[in-house]
Amino acid sequence: MDKQIRRTASRIGGLLARLFLYLWCAFSVFVFFWMIFCSFKTNREFFKDAWGLPAAPQWQNYMRIFTSYDLGNNFKNSVEIVAISVLFIVLISAPAAYVLSRCRFPGSRVLSKVFTIGMGVPFQLLLIPLFFQMYSMGIVGSKLSLILIYIALSLPFTIFLMEGFFRSLPSVLEEAAYIDGCGPIRTFFHIMLPLGSPGLVTAAIFNFVSLWNEFLLALTFINNSDDYPLSVGLYALQGSLQYTGDWVTLFAAMVVITVPTLIIYMVLSRRIISGLTMGAVKE
Amino acid sequence: MGGNSTMKKSIRRMALLFLLPALAMYLMLFLYPAARAFYISLFDWNGFTSSMKFVGLSNFRELFGDVSFWSVAVKNSLMITFVGGALVFAVAFLLCAVLSTEIKGKKFFRALIFFPSVVNPIAIAILWTFIYNSKWGLLNNFLGLFGIEGIVWMDPAILPWSILVAMVWMYSGFYCVILLAALDRVPMSYIEAARLAGASEFTIFFKIKIPMIWDVLVTALTLWGINSIKEFALLYAWGGGVDIPPAGATNIAVKMYITAFGKRVTIYRMGYSTAMGVLMFLSVALIVALVAMIMKRDKVEY
């Protein structure tokens, strides 16, 4: 009797939990499509009926964010800033992570820890000192300053991620290469780096997504609105539309900022998710 | 033997060469400014003049005596970290309890759940202001379908909770996916044995699966501790792009930014602002220690 009740309770609980999952996902899908539909409405349609579909897709909303507003330029800046940053992050982190994960030398453990600790530092601690460091270098407010900071601040996580990846490679390969008379640097470039390339790609994707969406540092270090990346551009656009009430254009802008990460996510979601595991789940 | 020692030497040389760029970058643009922050926090400084007046700990004294800082910024930060954390992990647990059973379309659901965490936080904030808008927003419109009169979701008294909901929606999936990845590695044999012994799915989840992914849970909680203190974009965008955010959207991070660089009201109190940064750093350290302490237990080997 008691057992029966418990079984029924557990079945109902399971059902409710499942229902919660479906509702949660349905909500996310709905919000996403709502955003897209709104971006194709006219402002009148938008205000009149929150649920209605656009009578005809208003492509000019998308034209407007590039012609009347500066989002095209913001997009270009984002691509430029993020691409250069990610390239250098990977370029600098990969060799360092390789050495830290596979070479033992005095202090190697400590060094690895020192990099890892950086993951726990809130960037706000560095904000003002970095600002005046850039100021004294004469580059504050420029894209270059933001790129340099993005590179430096992404190192702890990237090195941590790649260390895990390199550590999982079999050491037999390295030893075999050494025995064949291959020097350590050549071994790295010809054998270990190609083997580790999935890890490099994962790290690049992660950094791309997080830097594409980064706001605080971009807001602080970019002065000129010509240099704004998308996240700051979207923020500024929201401000200037406050007066015109042209909200459908803002929705179009939100779609534009979401699409690149969405595409990357759709194509590479398995890799993103498995990369997440690699960082969190250690053998 | 001679070959071995040349090998060792050339490995050392590679180690140095490979570490140098990362180390130089990290030292100059991470460790040095981090150390300098502690120094700056001891000064009264507007940033642009060279005169820095040493004031000892008085920035911190002022900070601890600032009632509005504690009753608004710190309160919101605490609420995000602890109440928000409880909600995020409650949702994450619930979702991954379902997804860790054999369910159809698991990968599809997992991808959907994770999706909000790759969307730009500014876009998410804007989206939610439209959901909450009391006149033509989605939520009140929806309630209207059932004849329920909506409320002003962005009313100062309710705003922190409204934002928290947006935040839970944004982040739960991320933590769920981390936990899920670990849950998928729990050996089936344990679960089947428990099932044969008549344990309910509920019992299996909390008594078997969760203890087995304890380490990952600790990592996830630590990550939340760090990220929740840092949270900035989602809150700052509540200012509508023209103004500083309302009190309900002001946490320590937002307050700190405004104190240093606020565009509307330029305050330029760099020492005082940096003291807030130091406080944030210490908060993170405290939270990490707290998580480690609470979650401490003997490791389960499997």
Coordinates of C-alpha atoms in Angstrom, one line a residue:
Chain A
M1 CA 0.0 0.0 0.0
D2 CA 2.6 2.4 1.1
K3 CA 4.8 1.3 -1.7
Q4 CA 2.1 1.8 -4.2
I5 CA 1.5 5.4 -3.0
R6 CA 5.2 6.1 -3.3
R7 CA 5.4 4.7 -6.7
T8 CA 2.4 6.8 -7.9
A9 CA 3.9 9.9 -6.3
S10 CA 7.2 9.3 -8.0
R11 CA 5.5 8.7 -11.3
I12 CA 3.5 12.0 -11.0
G13 CA 6.7 13.8 -9.9
G14 CA 8.4 12.4 -13.0
L15 CA 5.6 13.6 -15.2
L16 CA 5.6 17.1 -13.7
A17 CA 9.4 17.3 -14.1
R18 CA 9.0 16.3 -17.8
L19 CA 6.3 18.8 -18.2
F20 CA 8.6 21.4 -16.8
L21 CA 11.3 20.5 -19.3
Y22 CA 8.8 20.8 -22.2
L23 CA 7.5 24.2 -21.0
W24 CA 11.0 25.5 -20.4
C25 CA 12.0 24.6 -23.9
A26 CA 8.8 25.8 -25.4
F27 CA 9.3 29.1 -23.8
S28 CA 12.8 29.5 -25.1
V29 CA 11.7 28.6 -28.6
F30 CA 8.7 30.9 -28.4
V31 CA 10.9 33.9 -27.2
F32 CA 13.3 33.3 -30.0
F33 CA 10.7 33.2 -32.7
W34 CA 8.8 36.1 -31.2
M35 CA 12.0 38.1 -31.5
I36 CA 12.3 37.2 -35.1
F37 CA 8.7 37.9 -35.9
C38 CA 8.9 41.3 -34.2
S39 CA 11.9 42.2 -36.3
F40 CA 9.7 41.8 -39.4
K41 CA 6.7 43.8 -38.2
T42 CA 5.9 47.4 -38.6
N43 CA 5.9 49.5 -35.5
R44 CA 2.1 49.8 -35.7
E45 CA 1.7 46.0 -35.8
F46 CA 4.1 45.7 -32.9
F47 CA 2.2 48.0 -30.6
K48 CA -1.2 46.8 -31.7
D49 CA -0.9 43.1 -31.2
A50 CA 2.0 41.4 -29.3
W51 CA 1.0 38.0 -30.7
G52 CA 0.1 38.7 -34.3
L53 CA 2.3 37.7 -37.2
P54 CA 3.6 40.5 -39.5
A55 CA 1.3 41.0 -42.5
A56 CA 4.3 41.3 -44.8
P57 CA 7.9 40.9 -43.7
Q58 CA 9.4 44.3 -43.3
W59 CA 12.9 43.8 -44.7
Q60 CA 13.5 47.5 -44.5
N61 CA 13.9 47.1 -40.7
Y62 CA 17.1 45.3 -41.5
M63 CA 18.1 47.8 -44.1
R64 CA 17.6 50.5 -41.6
I65 CA 20.0 49.2 -39.0
F66 CA 22.7 49.4 -41.6
T67 CA 21.7 52.6 -43.3
S68 CA 20.1 54.9 -40.6
Y69 CA 22.1 53.3 -37.8
D70 CA 25.7 52.2 -37.5
L71 CA 25.2 48.5 -36.9
G72 CA 27.0 47.5 -40.0
N73 CA 30.1 49.2 -38.8
N74 CA 29.6 47.7 -35.3
F75 CA 29.4 44.3 -36.9
K76 CA 32.6 44.8 -38.8
N77 CA 34.4 46.0 -35.6
S78 CA 33.1 43.0 -33.7
V79 CA 34.4 40.6 -36.4
E80 CA 37.8 42.4 -36.5
I81 CA 38.3 42.6 -32.7
V82 CA 37.1 39.1 -31.9
A83 CA 38.9 37.4 -34.8
I84 CA 42.2 39.0 -34.0
S85 CA 41.8 38.4 -30.3
V86 CA 40.9 34.7 -30.8
L87 CA 43.7 34.1 -33.2
F88 CA 46.3 35.5 -30.7
I89 CA 44.7 33.8 -27.7
V90 CA 45.0 30.4 -29.4
L91 CA 48.5 31.2 -30.7
I92 CA 49.8 32.2 -27.3
S93 CA 47.9 29.7 -25.2
A94 CA 48.5 26.5 -27.1
P95 CA 52.3 26.3 -26.7
A96 CA 52.1 27.5 -23.1
A97 CA 49.4 24.9 -22.3
Y98 CA 51.4 22.2 -24.0
V99 CA 54.5 22.9 -21.9
L100 CA 52.5 23.2 -18.7
S101 CA 50.7 20.0 -19.2
R102 CA 53.6 17.8 -20.5
C103 CA 56.9 19.1 -19.3
R104 CA 58.0 18.7 -15.8
F105 CA 60.4 21.4 -14.6
P106 CA 60.9 23.1 -11.2
G107 CA 57.9 25.4 -10.7
S108 CA 55.8 24.0 -13.5
R109 CA 53.0 23.0 -11.1
V110 CA 53.0 26.4 -9.4
L111 CA 53.0 28.2 -12.8
S112 CA 50.0 26.2 -13.9
K113 CA 48.2 27.1 -10.7
V114 CA 49.1 30.8 -11.2
F115 CA 47.4 30.8 -14.6
T116 CA 44.4 28.9 -13.2
I117 CA 43.9 31.3 -10.4
G118 CA 43.2 34.0 -13.0
M119 CA 39.8 32.3 -13.7
G120 CA 38.6 33.3 -10.3
V121 CA 39.5 37.0 -10.6
P122 CA 36.6 39.3 -11.4
F123 CA 37.7 41.6 -14.2
Q124 CA 36.4 44.5 -12.2
L125 CA 39.5 44.3 -10.1
L126 CA 41.6 45.0 -13.1
L127 CA 39.4 47.5 -14.8
I128 CA 40.9 50.7 -13.4
P129 CA 44.5 49.7 -13.3
L130 CA 44.2 48.4 -16.9
F131 CA 42.5 51.6 -18.0
F132 CA 45.4 53.7 -16.8
Q133 CA 48.0 51.3 -18.1
M134 CA 46.4 51.7 -21.5
Y135 CA 46.3 55.4 -20.9
S136 CA 50.0 55.6 -20.2
M137 CA 50.7 53.5 -23.3
G138 CA 48.7 56.1 -25.2
I139 CA 46.2 53.5 -26.7
V140 CA 43.3 53.9 -24.3
G141 CA 40.0 54.0 -26.2
S142 CA 41.3 52.2 -29.2
K143 CA 40.5 48.7 -30.6
L144 CA 44.1 47.7 -30.0
S145 CA 43.7 48.3 -26.2
L146 CA 40.6 46.1 -26.2
I147 CA 42.3 43.4 -28.2
L148 CA 45.3 43.3 -25.9
I149 CA 43.1 43.1 -22.9
Y150 CA 40.9 40.4 -24.4
I151 CA 44.0 38.3 -25.1
A152 CA 45.4 38.7 -21.6
L153 CA 42.2 38.1 -19.8
S154 CA 41.3 35.0 -21.8
L155 CA 44.6 33.3 -21.1
P156 CA 43.7 31.6 -17.8
F157 CA 40.6 29.8 -19.1
T158 CA 42.1 29.0 -22.5
I159 CA 45.3 27.6 -21.0
F160 CA 43.2 25.6 -18.5
L161 CA 41.1 24.1 -21.2
M162 CA 44.0 23.2 -23.5
E163 CA 46.1 21.8 -20.7
G164 CA 43.3 19.2 -20.1
F165 CA 43.3 18.5 -23.8
F166 CA 47.1 18.0 -24.2
R167 CA 47.2 15.9 -21.0
S168 CA 44.8 13.4 -22.6
L169 CA 47.1 12.7 -25.5
P170 CA 49.2 9.6 -25.2
S171 CA 52.8 10.3 -24.3
V172 CA 54.0 7.3 -26.4
L173 CA 53.9 9.5 -29.5
E174 CA 56.2 12.1 -28.1
E175 CA 58.7 9.5 -26.9
A176 CA 58.7 7.8 -30.3
A177 CA 59.3 11.1 -32.0
Y178 CA 62.2 11.9 -29.6
I179 CA 63.7 8.4 -30.2
D180 CA 63.5 9.1 -34.0
G181 CA 65.6 12.1 -33.4
C182 CA 62.8 14.7 -33.7
G183 CA 63.5 17.7 -31.5
P184 CA 60.9 18.8 -29.0
I185 CA 59.8 21.9 -30.9
R186 CA 59.4 19.9 -34.1
T187 CA 57.5 17.2 -32.2
F188 CA 55.1 19.8 -31.0
F189 CA 54.4 21.4 -34.4
H190 CA 54.3 18.2 -36.4
I191 CA 52.8 15.7 -34.0
M192 CA 51.2 17.1 -30.9
L193 CA 49.7 20.3 -32.3
P194 CA 47.8 18.5 -35.1
L195 CA 46.6 15.9 -32.6
G196 CA 45.5 18.7 -30.2
S197 CA 43.8 20.7 -32.9
P198 CA 40.2 19.7 -31.8
G199 CA 41.1 21.2 -28.4
L200 CA 42.4 24.4 -30.2
V201 CA 39.1 24.6 -32.1
T202 CA 37.1 24.2 -29.0
A203 CA 39.0 26.9 -27.2
A204 CA 38.6 29.2 -30.2
I205 CA 34.8 28.6 -30.3
F206 CA 34.5 29.3 -26.6
N207 CA 36.5 32.5 -26.8
F208 CA 34.6 33.6 -29.9
V209 CA 31.3 33.3 -28.2
S210 CA 32.3 34.9 -25.0
L211 CA 34.2 37.8 -26.6
W212 CA 31.4 38.3 -29.2
N213 CA 29.0 38.8 -26.2
E214 CA 31.5 40.7 -24.0
F215 CA 30.2 44.1 -22.9
L216 CA 32.0 45.5 -19.8
L217 CA 35.5 45.8 -21.2
A218 CA 34.2 46.9 -24.6
L219 CA 32.2 49.7 -22.9
T220 CA 35.1 50.8 -20.9
F221 CA 37.9 50.6 -23.4
I222 CA 36.3 51.8 -26.6
N223 CA 35.8 55.5 -26.7
N224 CA 34.8 56.4 -30.3
S225 CA 31.4 55.2 -31.5
D226 CA 33.0 54.4 -34.8
D227 CA 35.0 51.6 -33.0
Y228 CA 32.0 50.2 -31.0
P229 CA 31.6 46.4 -31.3
L230 CA 28.1 45.0 -31.6
S231 CA 27.3 44.6 -27.9
V232 CA 28.1 48.3 -27.2
G233 CA 26.5 49.3 -30.5
L234 CA 23.3 47.5 -29.5
Y235 CA 23.3 49.2 -26.2
A236 CA 23.8 52.6 -27.8
L237 CA 21.1 51.8 -30.4
Q238 CA 18.7 51.0 -27.6
G239 CA 19.4 54.4 -26.2
S240 CA 18.9 56.3 -29.4
L241 CA 15.7 54.5 -30.2
Q242 CA 14.3 55.5 -26.8
Y243 CA 13.4 58.8 -28.5
T244 CA 12.1 57.5 -31.8
G245 CA 10.2 54.5 -30.5
D246 CA 11.3 52.5 -33.6
W247 CA 11.3 49.2 -31.7
V248 CA 11.1 46.8 -34.6
T249 CA 14.5 48.0 -35.7
L250 CA 15.8 47.2 -32.3
F251 CA 14.5 43.7 -32.7
A252 CA 16.2 43.4 -36.1
A253 CA 19.4 44.5 -34.4
M254 CA 19.0 41.8 -31.7
V255 CA 18.5 39.2 -34.4
V256 CA 21.7 40.4 -36.1
I257 CA 23.8 40.2 -32.9
T258 CA 22.4 36.7 -32.2
V259 CA 22.7 35.1 -35.6
P260 CA 26.5 34.5 -35.7
T261 CA 26.6 32.8 -32.3
L262 CA 23.5 30.9 -33.2
I263 CA 25.0 29.6 -36.4
I264 CA 28.2 28.6 -34.6
Y265 CA 26.2 27.0 -31.9
M266 CA 24.0 25.0 -34.3
V267 CA 27.0 23.8 -36.3
L268 CA 29.2 23.1 -33.3
S269 CA 26.9 22.6 -30.3
R270 CA 28.2 19.1 -29.7
R271 CA 31.8 20.4 -29.6
I272 CA 30.8 23.3 -27.4
I273 CA 29.0 21.0 -25.0
S274 CA 31.8 18.4 -24.9
G275 CA 34.4 21.2 -24.4
L276 CA 32.4 22.3 -21.4
T277 CA 32.7 18.9 -20.0
M278 CA 36.4 18.7 -20.7
G279 CA 36.9 21.8 -18.5
A280 CA 34.6 20.7 -15.7
V281 CA 35.0 17.0 -15.6
K282 CA 38.5 16.0 -14.9
E283 CA 39.6 12.4 -15.2
Chain B
M1 CA 73.2 9.3 -21.7
G2 CA 74.7 12.3 -23.4
G3 CA 71.8 12.4 -25.9
N4 CA 69.4 12.3 -23.0
S5 CA 70.8 15.4 -21.4
T6 CA 70.9 17.4 -24.7
M7 CA 67.3 16.3 -25.1
K8 CA 66.5 17.6 -21.6
K9 CA 68.2 20.9 -22.4
S10 CA 66.3 21.4 -25.6
I11 CA 63.1 20.6 -23.8
R12 CA 63.9 23.2 -21.3
R13 CA 64.6 25.7 -24.1
M14 CA 61.3 24.9 -25.7
A15 CA 59.5 25.3 -22.4
L16 CA 61.0 28.7 -21.9
L17 CA 60.2 29.8 -25.5
F18 CA 56.7 28.5 -25.4
L19 CA 55.8 30.0 -22.1
L20 CA 57.3 33.4 -22.6
P21 CA 54.6 35.1 -24.7
A22 CA 51.8 33.9 -22.4
L23 CA 53.7 34.6 -19.3
A24 CA 54.7 38.1 -20.4
M25 CA 51.1 39.0 -21.4
Y26 CA 49.8 37.5 -18.2
L27 CA 52.3 39.3 -16.0
M28 CA 51.9 42.7 -17.7
L29 CA 48.1 42.8 -18.3
F30 CA 46.8 40.5 -15.6
L31 CA 48.9 40.0 -12.5
Y32 CA 50.5 43.5 -12.5
P33 CA 47.1 45.3 -12.7
A34 CA 45.6 42.9 -10.2
A35 CA 48.3 43.8 -7.7
R36 CA 48.1 47.4 -8.6
A37 CA 44.4 47.4 -7.8
F38 CA 45.1 46.8 -4.2
Y39 CA 47.6 49.7 -4.2
I40 CA 45.2 52.1 -6.0
S41 CA 42.4 51.2 -3.5
L42 CA 44.4 53.0 -0.8
F43 CA 44.4 56.3 -2.6
D44 CA 42.1 59.2 -3.3
W45 CA 42.6 59.7 -7.0
N46 CA 40.6 61.1 -9.9
G47 CA 42.7 59.2 -12.4
F48 CA 43.8 61.9 -14.7
T49 CA 46.0 64.0 -12.5
S50 CA 49.2 62.7 -11.2
S51 CA 48.4 63.6 -7.7
M52 CA 47.3 60.5 -5.8
K53 CA 46.6 61.1 -2.2
F54 CA 47.4 58.3 0.1
V55 CA 44.4 57.7 2.4
G56 CA 45.1 54.3 3.8
L57 CA 42.1 52.2 4.4
S58 CA 39.7 55.1 4.4
N59 CA 38.1 54.1 1.0
F60 CA 37.1 50.9 2.6
R61 CA 36.0 52.6 5.7
E62 CA 33.8 54.9 3.6
L63 CA 32.5 51.9 1.6
F64 CA 31.6 50.0 4.8
G65 CA 29.8 53.1 6.1
D66 CA 27.9 53.8 2.9
V67 CA 24.4 52.8 3.6
S68 CA 23.1 53.2 0.1
F69 CA 25.9 50.9 -1.2
W70 CA 24.9 48.1 1.2
S71 CA 21.2 48.5 1.0
V72 CA 21.2 48.5 -2.8
A73 CA 24.3 47.2 -4.5
V74 CA 25.4 44.7 -2.0
K75 CA 21.9 43.5 -1.4
N76 CA 21.3 42.9 -5.1
S77 CA 24.6 41.2 -5.5
L78 CA 23.9 38.9 -2.5
M79 CA 20.4 38.2 -3.9
I80 CA 21.8 37.3 -7.3
T81 CA 24.5 35.0 -5.9
F82 CA 22.4 33.2 -3.3
V83 CA 18.7 33.4 -4.3
G84 CA 19.6 33.4 -8.0
G85 CA 22.0 30.6 -7.4
A86 CA 19.4 28.5 -5.5
L87 CA 17.0 29.0 -8.4
V88 CA 19.5 28.4 -11.1
F89 CA 20.6 25.1 -9.5
A90 CA 17.0 24.1 -8.7
V91 CA 16.1 24.5 -12.3
A92 CA 19.3 22.9 -13.5
F93 CA 18.7 19.9 -11.2
L94 CA 15.2 19.5 -12.3
L95 CA 16.0 19.7 -16.0
C96 CA 18.9 17.4 -15.8
A97 CA 17.0 14.9 -13.6
V98 CA 14.7 14.5 -16.6
L99 CA 17.4 14.6 -19.2
S100 CA 19.6 12.1 -17.5
T101 CA 16.9 9.4 -17.8
E102 CA 16.3 7.8 -21.2
I103 CA 14.2 10.4 -22.9
K104 CA 13.5 10.9 -26.5
G105 CA 15.2 13.8 -28.2
K106 CA 17.6 14.3 -25.4
K107 CA 20.3 16.0 -27.5
F108 CA 17.7 18.3 -29.0
F109 CA 16.4 19.4 -25.6
R110 CA 19.9 19.8 -24.3
A111 CA 20.8 22.1 -27.2
L112 CA 17.7 24.1 -26.6
I113 CA 18.3 24.5 -22.9
F114 CA 21.8 25.6 -23.4
F115 CA 21.0 28.1 -26.1
P116 CA 20.2 31.2 -24.0
S117 CA 23.7 31.2 -22.6
V118 CA 25.2 31.9 -26.0
V119 CA 22.9 34.9 -26.7
N120 CA 24.3 38.4 -26.1
P121 CA 23.3 39.5 -22.6
I122 CA 22.4 43.0 -23.9
A123 CA 19.9 41.4 -26.3
I124 CA 18.5 39.3 -23.5
A125 CA 18.1 42.3 -21.2
I126 CA 16.3 44.2 -24.0
L127 CA 14.1 41.2 -24.8
W128 CA 13.0 40.9 -21.2
T129 CA 12.2 44.6 -21.0
F130 CA 9.7 43.9 -23.8
I131 CA 8.4 40.9 -22.1
Y132 CA 7.8 42.9 -18.9
N133 CA 6.6 46.1 -20.4
S134 CA 3.4 46.9 -18.6
K135 CA 1.5 48.4 -21.6
W136 CA 2.3 46.2 -24.6
G137 CA 4.6 43.6 -23.1
L138 CA 4.3 39.9 -23.7
L139 CA 3.7 38.8 -20.1
N140 CA 0.8 41.1 -19.3
N141 CA -0.6 40.4 -22.7
F142 CA -0.5 36.7 -21.9
L143 CA -2.1 37.2 -18.6
G144 CA -4.8 39.3 -20.3
L145 CA -5.8 36.2 -22.3
F146 CA -7.0 34.7 -19.1
G147 CA -8.6 37.9 -17.9
I148 CA -5.8 38.5 -15.3
E149 CA -4.8 42.1 -14.8
G150 CA -1.1 42.4 -15.2
I151 CA 1.2 44.3 -12.9
V152 CA 4.1 46.7 -13.4
W153 CA 6.9 44.1 -13.6
M154 CA 9.5 46.8 -13.7
D155 CA 8.3 48.6 -10.6
P156 CA 11.3 49.4 -8.4
A157 CA 10.1 47.0 -5.7
I158 CA 9.6 44.1 -8.1
L159 CA 12.4 44.8 -10.6
P160 CA 15.2 42.8 -8.8
W161 CA 12.9 39.7 -8.9
S162 CA 12.0 40.3 -12.5
I163 CA 15.6 40.5 -13.5
L164 CA 16.4 37.4 -11.4
V165 CA 13.9 35.5 -13.5
A166 CA 15.6 36.6 -16.7
M167 CA 18.9 35.6 -15.2
V168 CA 17.7 32.2 -14.2
W169 CA 16.4 31.7 -17.8
M170 CA 19.7 32.7 -19.2
Y171 CA 22.0 30.7 -17.0
S172 CA 20.2 27.5 -15.8
G173 CA 20.9 25.7 -19.1
F174 CA 24.6 26.3 -18.9
Y175 CA 24.9 24.7 -15.4
C176 CA 22.4 22.0 -16.4
V177 CA 24.6 21.0 -19.3
I178 CA 27.7 20.8 -17.2
L179 CA 26.0 18.6 -14.6
L180 CA 24.4 16.5 -17.4
A181 CA 27.7 15.8 -19.0
A182 CA 28.9 14.4 -15.7
L183 CA 25.7 12.5 -15.1
D184 CA 26.1 10.7 -18.4
R185 CA 29.3 9.2 -17.1
V186 CA 27.8 7.6 -14.1
P187 CA 28.1 3.8 -14.7
M188 CA 24.7 2.3 -15.7
S189 CA 25.4 -0.7 -13.6
Y190 CA 24.9 1.3 -10.4
I191 CA 21.7 2.7 -11.5
E192 CA 20.3 -0.6 -12.7
A193 CA 21.3 -2.3 -9.5
A194 CA 19.4 0.4 -7.5
R195 CA 16.4 0.1 -9.9
L196 CA 16.3 -3.6 -9.3
A197 CA 16.4 -3.0 -5.6
G198 CA 13.2 -1.0 -6.0
A199 CA 14.6 2.5 -5.7
S200 CA 12.5 5.3 -7.2
E201 CA 14.0 7.6 -9.9
F202 CA 13.9 10.4 -7.3
T203 CA 16.0 8.3 -4.9
I204 CA 18.4 7.2 -7.6
F205 CA 18.9 10.8 -8.7
F206 CA 19.7 12.2 -5.3
K207 CA 21.2 9.3 -3.5
I208 CA 23.3 7.8 -6.3
K209 CA 23.7 10.1 -9.3
I210 CA 24.4 13.4 -7.4
P211 CA 26.9 11.9 -5.0
M212 CA 28.8 10.5 -7.9
I213 CA 29.1 13.8 -9.7
W214 CA 30.0 15.7 -6.5
D215 CA 33.2 17.1 -7.9
V216 CA 31.5 18.6 -10.9
L217 CA 28.8 20.0 -8.8
V218 CA 31.4 21.8 -6.7
T219 CA 33.0 23.1 -9.9
A220 CA 29.7 24.3 -11.1
L221 CA 28.8 26.0 -7.9
T222 CA 32.3 27.7 -7.8
L223 CA 31.8 28.9 -11.3
W224 CA 28.4 30.3 -10.4
G225 CA 29.9 32.1 -7.4
I226 CA 32.5 33.8 -9.7
N227 CA 30.1 34.6 -12.5
S228 CA 27.3 35.9 -10.4
I229 CA 29.5 38.4 -8.7
K230 CA 30.9 39.6 -12.0
E231 CA 27.5 40.0 -13.6
F232 CA 27.3 43.3 -15.4
A233 CA 25.9 43.5 -18.9
L234 CA 22.5 42.0 -18.2
L235 CA 22.0 44.6 -15.4
Y236 CA 23.6 47.6 -17.0
A237 CA 21.4 47.4 -20.1
W238 CA 18.4 47.9 -17.8
G239 CA 19.3 51.6 -18.0
G240 CA 17.8 51.6 -21.5
G241 CA 21.0 52.6 -23.2
V242 CA 20.7 56.3 -22.1
D243 CA 20.8 56.3 -18.4
I244 CA 22.4 54.5 -15.5
P245 CA 20.4 51.5 -14.5
P246 CA 17.7 51.8 -11.8
A247 CA 18.4 50.8 -8.2
G248 CA 16.8 47.4 -8.8
A249 CA 19.4 46.6 -11.5
T250 CA 22.4 47.9 -9.6
N251 CA 24.8 45.4 -8.1
I252 CA 28.3 45.9 -6.9
A253 CA 29.7 45.6 -10.4
V254 CA 27.4 48.2 -11.8
K255 CA 27.9 50.5 -8.9
M256 CA 31.7 50.2 -9.4
Y257 CA 31.5 51.0 -13.1
I258 CA 29.4 54.0 -12.5
T259 CA 31.7 55.3 -9.7
A260 CA 34.6 55.2 -12.0
F261 CA 33.4 55.9 -15.5
G262 CA 29.6 56.7 -15.3
K263 CA 28.8 58.5 -18.5
R264 CA 25.9 60.5 -17.2
V265 CA 27.2 61.4 -13.8
T266 CA 31.0 61.5 -14.1
I267 CA 32.3 60.7 -10.7
Y268 CA 35.9 59.6 -11.5
R269 CA 36.6 58.3 -8.0
M270 CA 39.2 55.8 -9.1
G271 CA 40.5 54.8 -5.6
Y272 CA 37.0 54.4 -4.2
S273 CA 35.8 52.5 -7.2
T274 CA 38.9 50.2 -7.1
A275 CA 38.1 49.5 -3.5
M276 CA 34.8 48.1 -4.7
G277 CA 36.7 46.0 -7.2
V278 CA 38.9 44.7 -4.3
L279 CA 35.7 43.9 -2.4
M280 CA 34.4 41.9 -5.3
F281 CA 37.6 40.0 -5.5
L282 CA 37.4 39.2 -1.8
S283 CA 33.7 38.2 -2.2
V284 CA 34.6 35.7 -4.9
A285 CA 37.4 34.3 -2.6
L286 CA 35.0 34.1 0.2
I287 CA 32.3 32.3 -1.9
V288 CA 34.8 29.9 -3.3
A289 CA 36.0 29.1 0.2
L290 CA 32.4 28.8 1.4
V291 CA 31.5 26.4 -1.4
A292 CA 34.6 24.3 -0.7
M293 CA 33.7 24.2 3.0
I294 CA 30.0 23.3 2.7
M295 CA 30.6 20.8 -0.1
K296 CA 33.5 19.1 1.6
R297 CA 33.2 15.4 2.0
D298 CA 34.9 12.2 1.3
K299 CA 35.4 11.3 -2.3
V300 CA 33.3 8.6 -3.8
E301 CA 35.4 6.4 -6.0
Y302 CA 33.9 4.5 -8.9

